[in-house]
XYZ file of C-alpha atoms in Angstrom:
138
model
C 0.653 -34.971 160.814
C -0.001 -37.437 158.007
C 2.052 -40.555 157.486
C 3.909 -39.099 154.516
C 4.834 -35.778 156.149
C 7.994 -37.061 157.893
C 9.104 -38.610 154.613
C 8.418 -35.402 152.703
C 10.239 -33.334 155.317
C 13.234 -35.697 155.182
C 13.253 -35.570 151.365
C 13.172 -31.763 151.406
C 15.963 -31.598 153.984
C 18.019 -34.132 152.040
C 17.609 -31.962 148.947
C 18.670 -28.863 150.847
C 21.708 -30.725 152.194
C 22.702 -31.879 148.698
C 22.304 -28.364 147.289
C 24.269 -26.828 150.166
C 27.125 -29.316 149.722
C 27.069 -28.865 145.928
C 27.153 -25.079 145.993
C 29.810 -25.042 148.729
C 32.243 -26.752 146.342
C 31.131 -24.684 143.352
C 29.467 -27.380 141.244
C 26.479 -26.876 138.978
C 23.725 -29.471 138.918
C 25.046 -30.694 135.573
C 28.579 -31.027 136.948
C 27.284 -32.981 139.948
C 25.334 -35.275 137.631
C 28.502 -35.839 135.597
C 30.579 -36.532 138.728
C 27.997 -39.052 139.924
C 28.038 -40.614 136.446
C 31.815 -40.984 136.697
C 31.131 -43.129 139.773
C 28.876 -45.437 137.754
C 25.482 -44.006 138.701
C 23.363 -42.302 136.061
C 21.785 -38.998 137.078
C 20.872 -36.081 134.853
C 20.909 -32.447 135.911
C 17.093 -32.588 135.915
C 17.202 -35.522 138.357
C 19.642 -33.588 140.558
C 17.262 -30.600 140.500
C 14.371 -32.841 141.557
C 16.460 -34.404 144.330
C 17.423 -30.938 145.557
C 13.768 -29.924 145.406
C 12.791 -32.917 147.511
C 10.537 -34.352 144.815
C 12.621 -37.328 143.652
C 13.467 -40.290 145.873
C 17.009 -41.662 145.687
C 18.392 -45.180 145.693
C 21.189 -46.418 147.933
C 23.765 -46.302 145.092
C 22.651 -42.749 144.274
C 22.996 -41.717 147.941
C 26.501 -43.125 148.084
C 27.558 -41.621 144.765
C 26.156 -38.205 145.694
C 28.043 -38.223 148.997
C 31.238 -39.328 147.287
C 30.915 -36.821 144.440
C 30.225 -34.052 146.963
C 33.107 -35.274 149.149
C 30.985 -35.374 152.299
C 30.034 -38.189 154.652
C 26.619 -39.661 153.977
C 25.556 -38.614 157.478
C 25.838 -34.970 156.357
C 23.267 -35.507 153.610
C 20.694 -37.788 155.241
C 18.622 -35.900 157.830
C 17.446 -37.464 161.063
C 18.709 -40.914 160.195
C 22.330 -40.621 161.123
C 23.806 -38.145 163.533
C 27.392 -37.511 164.449
C 27.750 -40.253 167.042
C 30.072 -43.199 166.506
C 27.300 -45.740 165.732
C 25.727 -43.462 163.146
C 29.068 -43.003 161.429
C 29.476 -46.785 161.316
C 25.982 -47.079 159.832
C 26.849 -44.444 157.241
C 30.055 -46.289 156.372
C 28.107 -49.527 156.011
C 25.582 -47.907 153.670
C 28.383 -46.341 151.630
C 30.247 -49.637 151.354
C 27.075 -51.479 150.341
C 26.343 -48.871 147.699
C 29.904 -48.982 146.350
C 29.636 -52.767 146.164
C 26.395 -52.503 144.186
C 27.966 -49.957 141.846
C 31.040 -52.159 141.374
C 28.864 -55.191 140.674
C 27.038 -53.241 137.968
C 30.362 -52.213 136.443
C 31.645 -55.808 136.573
C 28.479 -57.087 134.880
C 28.865 -54.461 132.157
C 32.518 -55.405 131.594
C 31.615 -59.113 131.500
C 28.963 -58.371 128.857
C 31.526 -56.468 126.795
C 34.013 -59.342 127.112
C 31.382 -61.833 125.944
C 30.617 -59.619 122.945
C 34.318 -59.283 122.121
C 34.744 -63.063 122.328
C 31.793 -63.586 119.991
C 33.236 -61.037 117.555
C 36.648 -62.690 117.803
C 35.203 -66.141 117.083
C 33.243 -64.763 114.133
C 36.380 -63.116 112.705
C 38.381 -66.337 113.125
C 35.662 -68.309 111.383
C 35.569 -65.828 108.497
C 39.349 -65.903 108.242
C 39.395 -69.711 108.198
C 36.767 -69.756 105.412
C 38.756 -67.265 103.334
C 41.998 -69.190 103.789
C 40.206 -72.406 102.787
C 38.760 -70.668 99.720
C 42.207 -69.437 98.699
C 43.667 -72.935 99.073
C 40.978 -74.449 96.887
């Protein structure tokens, strides 16, 4: 067995688990990608297909978003890492919470960027308004 075989086997099993969970709730790959996107993680239907085929690695936020979108515990998707025992469920919860935190931080950063842009636009509009009022007074 080569070094990468366990990783490849785990990736294939993860993909099978994702597909099984997805089809059991009647979602298409595109619908799953959209549901994951609603959670702040960008995946396309092509990416979902590659994940299900075991050919695309996933990030922690993607793992968490997939589990949440599929409404299953992370331990159901990740093979051989987390079983059904109490410690494994705690580990799965920890991973999910970490991923949600990362997703929320990304959302917060995006909102902060939008606020900064709105403030800059507001200041520019005020400046333009002040110049026009001054021009009218002159």
